Amino acid sequence: MVVVPQGSDQISTAELLVERGVARRIDTADATPEALRDAVTRLVADPLVRGRLAALRAEVRSEGGAGRAADIVEAMLE
Protein backbone atom coordinates (compact mmCIF):
# COMPACT_ATOMS: atom_id res chain seq x y z
CA MET A 1 0.00 0.00 0.00
CA VAL A 2 1.21 3.48 -0.77
CA VAL A 3 -0.08 6.01 1.73
CA VAL A 4 -0.25 9.77 1.33
CA PRO A 5 -1.74 10.86 4.66
CA GLN A 6 -3.76 14.07 4.73
CA GLY A 7 -4.84 14.35 8.37
CA SER A 8 -3.97 13.39 11.93
CA ASP A 9 -5.62 9.97 12.01
CA GLN A 10 -4.26 9.14 8.57
CA ILE A 11 -0.74 10.00 9.72
CA SER A 12 -0.87 7.54 12.61
CA THR A 13 -2.41 4.86 10.38
CA ALA A 14 0.30 5.43 7.77
CA GLU A 15 2.99 5.09 10.43
CA LEU A 16 1.49 1.82 11.64
CA LEU A 17 1.37 0.39 8.12
CA VAL A 18 4.98 1.41 7.46
CA GLU A 19 6.07 -0.08 10.81
CA ARG A 20 4.37 -3.35 9.88
CA GLY A 21 6.34 -3.36 6.65
CA VAL A 22 3.36 -3.37 4.30
CA ALA A 23 3.36 0.22 3.05
CA ARG A 24 5.42 3.11 1.81
CA ARG A 25 4.57 6.62 2.97
CA ILE A 26 4.87 9.63 0.72
CA ASP A 27 4.30 13.12 2.03
CA THR A 28 1.73 15.16 0.11
CA ALA A 29 4.31 17.59 -1.21
CA ASP A 30 6.34 14.69 -2.62
CA ALA A 31 3.43 12.75 -4.15
CA THR A 32 4.32 13.15 -7.79
CA PRO A 33 3.30 10.57 -10.39
CA GLU A 34 6.92 9.43 -10.54
CA ALA A 35 7.21 9.05 -6.75
CA LEU A 36 3.94 7.11 -6.58
CA ARG A 37 4.96 4.84 -9.47
CA ASP A 38 8.36 4.21 -7.84
CA ALA A 39 6.76 3.37 -4.47
CA VAL A 40 4.26 0.96 -6.04
CA THR A 41 6.96 -0.69 -8.14
CA ARG A 42 9.19 -1.22 -5.10
CA LEU A 43 6.33 -2.65 -3.03
CA VAL A 44 5.24 -5.08 -5.72
CA ALA A 45 8.81 -6.29 -6.24
CA ASP A 46 9.57 -6.79 -2.55
CA PRO A 47 9.08 -10.43 -1.49
CA LEU A 48 9.25 -9.44 2.18
CA VAL A 49 6.18 -7.26 1.73
CA ARG A 50 4.29 -10.21 0.25
CA GLY A 51 5.20 -12.32 3.25
CA ARG A 52 4.20 -9.64 5.73
CA LEU A 53 0.88 -9.14 3.96
CA ALA A 54 0.18 -12.87 4.05
CA ALA A 55 0.90 -12.96 7.78
CA LEU A 56 -1.27 -9.91 8.42
CA ARG A 57 -4.10 -11.38 6.34
CA ALA A 58 -3.96 -14.63 8.32
CA GLU A 59 -3.97 -12.70 11.60
CA VAL A 60 -7.01 -10.65 10.60
CA ARG A 61 -8.90 -13.71 9.34
CA SER A 62 -8.22 -15.60 12.55
CA GLU A 63 -9.90 -12.91 14.65
CA GLY A 64 -13.45 -13.92 13.68
CA GLY A 65 -14.53 -11.04 11.47
CA ALA A 66 -17.56 -8.82 11.85
CA GLY A 67 -19.53 -11.42 13.80
CA ARG A 68 -16.94 -11.57 16.55
CA ALA A 69 -16.66 -7.79 16.60
CA ALA A 70 -20.44 -7.52 17.05
CA ASP A 71 -20.33 -10.07 19.87
CA ILE A 72 -17.64 -8.06 21.67
CA VAL A 73 -19.59 -4.81 21.32
CA GLU A 74 -22.81 -6.44 22.48
CA ALA A 75 -21.04 -7.97 25.48
CA MET A 76 -19.70 -4.54 26.45
CA LEU A 77 -23.20 -3.06 26.26
CA GLU A 78 -24.76 -5.66 28.54
mmCIF file of C-alpha atoms in Angstrom:
data_model
loop_
_atom_site.group_PDB
_atom_site.id
_atom_site.type_symbol
_atom_site.label_atom_id
_atom_site.label_comp_id
_atom_site.label_asym_id
_atom_site.label_seq_id
_atom_site.Cartn_x
_atom_site.Cartn_y
_atom_site.Cartn_z
ATOM 1 C CA MET A 1 0.000 0.000 0.000
ATOM 2 C CA VAL A 2 1.213 3.484 -0.767
ATOM 3 C CA VAL A 3 -0.081 6.006 1.733
ATOM 4 C CA VAL A 4 -0.250 9.768 1.334
ATOM 5 C CA PRO A 5 -1.744 10.857 4.657
ATOM 6 C CA GLN A 6 -3.764 14.065 4.733
ATOM 7 C CA GLY A 7 -4.840 14.351 8.369
ATOM 8 C CA SER A 8 -3.968 13.392 11.925
ATOM 9 C CA ASP A 9 -5.625 9.969 12.010
ATOM 10 C CA GLN A 10 -4.256 9.142 8.570
ATOM 11 C CA ILE A 11 -0.743 10.005 9.715
ATOM 12 C CA SER A 12 -0.872 7.538 12.608
ATOM 13 C CA THR A 13 -2.408 4.860 10.376
ATOM 14 C CA ALA A 14 0.300 5.433 7.768
ATOM 15 C CA GLU A 15 2.986 5.094 10.430
ATOM 16 C CA LEU A 16 1.489 1.819 11.644
ATOM 17 C CA LEU A 17 1.374 0.387 8.117
ATOM 18 C CA VAL A 18 4.981 1.405 7.461
ATOM 19 C CA GLU A 19 6.073 -0.079 10.810
ATOM 20 C CA ARG A 20 4.369 -3.355 9.876
ATOM 21 C CA GLY A 21 6.339 -3.362 6.646
ATOM 22 C CA VAL A 22 3.357 -3.366 4.301
ATOM 23 C CA ALA A 23 3.360 0.224 3.053
ATOM 24 C CA ARG A 24 5.419 3.110 1.813
ATOM 25 C CA ARG A 25 4.572 6.616 2.965
ATOM 26 C CA ILE A 26 4.872 9.631 0.719
ATOM 27 C CA ASP A 27 4.300 13.120 2.031
ATOM 28 C CA THR A 28 1.732 15.156 0.110
ATOM 29 C CA ALA A 29 4.311 17.595 -1.214
ATOM 30 C CA ASP A 30 6.337 14.685 -2.617
ATOM 31 C CA ALA A 31 3.432 12.747 -4.147
ATOM 32 C CA THR A 32 4.324 13.149 -7.795
ATOM 33 C CA PRO A 33 3.304 10.571 -10.385
ATOM 34 C CA GLU A 34 6.917 9.430 -10.540
ATOM 35 C CA ALA A 35 7.210 9.054 -6.755
ATOM 36 C CA LEU A 36 3.945 7.113 -6.584
ATOM 37 C CA ARG A 37 4.965 4.843 -9.468
ATOM 38 C CA ASP A 38 8.359 4.211 -7.837
ATOM 39 C CA ALA A 39 6.758 3.374 -4.473
ATOM 40 C CA VAL A 40 4.262 0.961 -6.035
ATOM 41 C CA THR A 41 6.965 -0.691 -8.142
ATOM 42 C CA ARG A 42 9.186 -1.218 -5.100
ATOM 43 C CA LEU A 43 6.332 -2.646 -3.027
ATOM 44 C CA VAL A 44 5.236 -5.083 -5.718
ATOM 45 C CA ALA A 45 8.806 -6.286 -6.241
ATOM 46 C CA ASP A 46 9.570 -6.785 -2.550
ATOM 47 C CA PRO A 47 9.079 -10.429 -1.490
ATOM 48 C CA LEU A 48 9.254 -9.436 2.184
ATOM 49 C CA VAL A 49 6.176 -7.257 1.732
ATOM 50 C CA ARG A 50 4.285 -10.210 0.251
ATOM 51 C CA GLY A 51 5.201 -12.319 3.251
ATOM 52 C CA ARG A 52 4.199 -9.644 5.727
ATOM 53 C CA LEU A 53 0.877 -9.145 3.955
ATOM 54 C CA ALA A 54 0.183 -12.873 4.048
ATOM 55 C CA ALA A 55 0.903 -12.965 7.779
ATOM 56 C CA LEU A 56 -1.270 -9.909 8.424
ATOM 57 C CA ARG A 57 -4.097 -11.382 6.337
ATOM 58 C CA ALA A 58 -3.957 -14.631 8.322
ATOM 59 C CA GLU A 59 -3.969 -12.702 11.600
ATOM 60 C CA VAL A 60 -7.010 -10.654 10.602
ATOM 61 C CA ARG A 61 -8.898 -13.710 9.343
ATOM 62 C CA SER A 62 -8.217 -15.604 12.548
ATOM 63 C CA GLU A 63 -9.905 -12.914 14.651
ATOM 64 C CA GLY A 64 -13.446 -13.924 13.683
ATOM 65 C CA GLY A 65 -14.525 -11.043 11.473
ATOM 66 C CA ALA A 66 -17.560 -8.821 11.853
ATOM 67 C CA GLY A 67 -19.534 -11.421 13.803
ATOM 68 C CA ARG A 68 -16.943 -11.568 16.555
ATOM 69 C CA ALA A 69 -16.663 -7.785 16.601
ATOM 70 C CA ALA A 70 -20.436 -7.516 17.047
ATOM 71 C CA ASP A 71 -20.326 -10.070 19.865
ATOM 72 C CA ILE A 72 -17.638 -8.056 21.666
ATOM 73 C CA VAL A 73 -19.585 -4.808 21.316
ATOM 74 C CA GLU A 74 -22.806 -6.438 22.480
ATOM 75 C CA ALA A 75 -21.041 -7.967 25.484
ATOM 76 C CA MET A 76 -19.696 -4.543 26.449
ATOM 77 C CA LEU A 77 -23.201 -3.059 26.265
ATOM 78 C CA GLU A 78 -24.762 -5.655 28.536
#
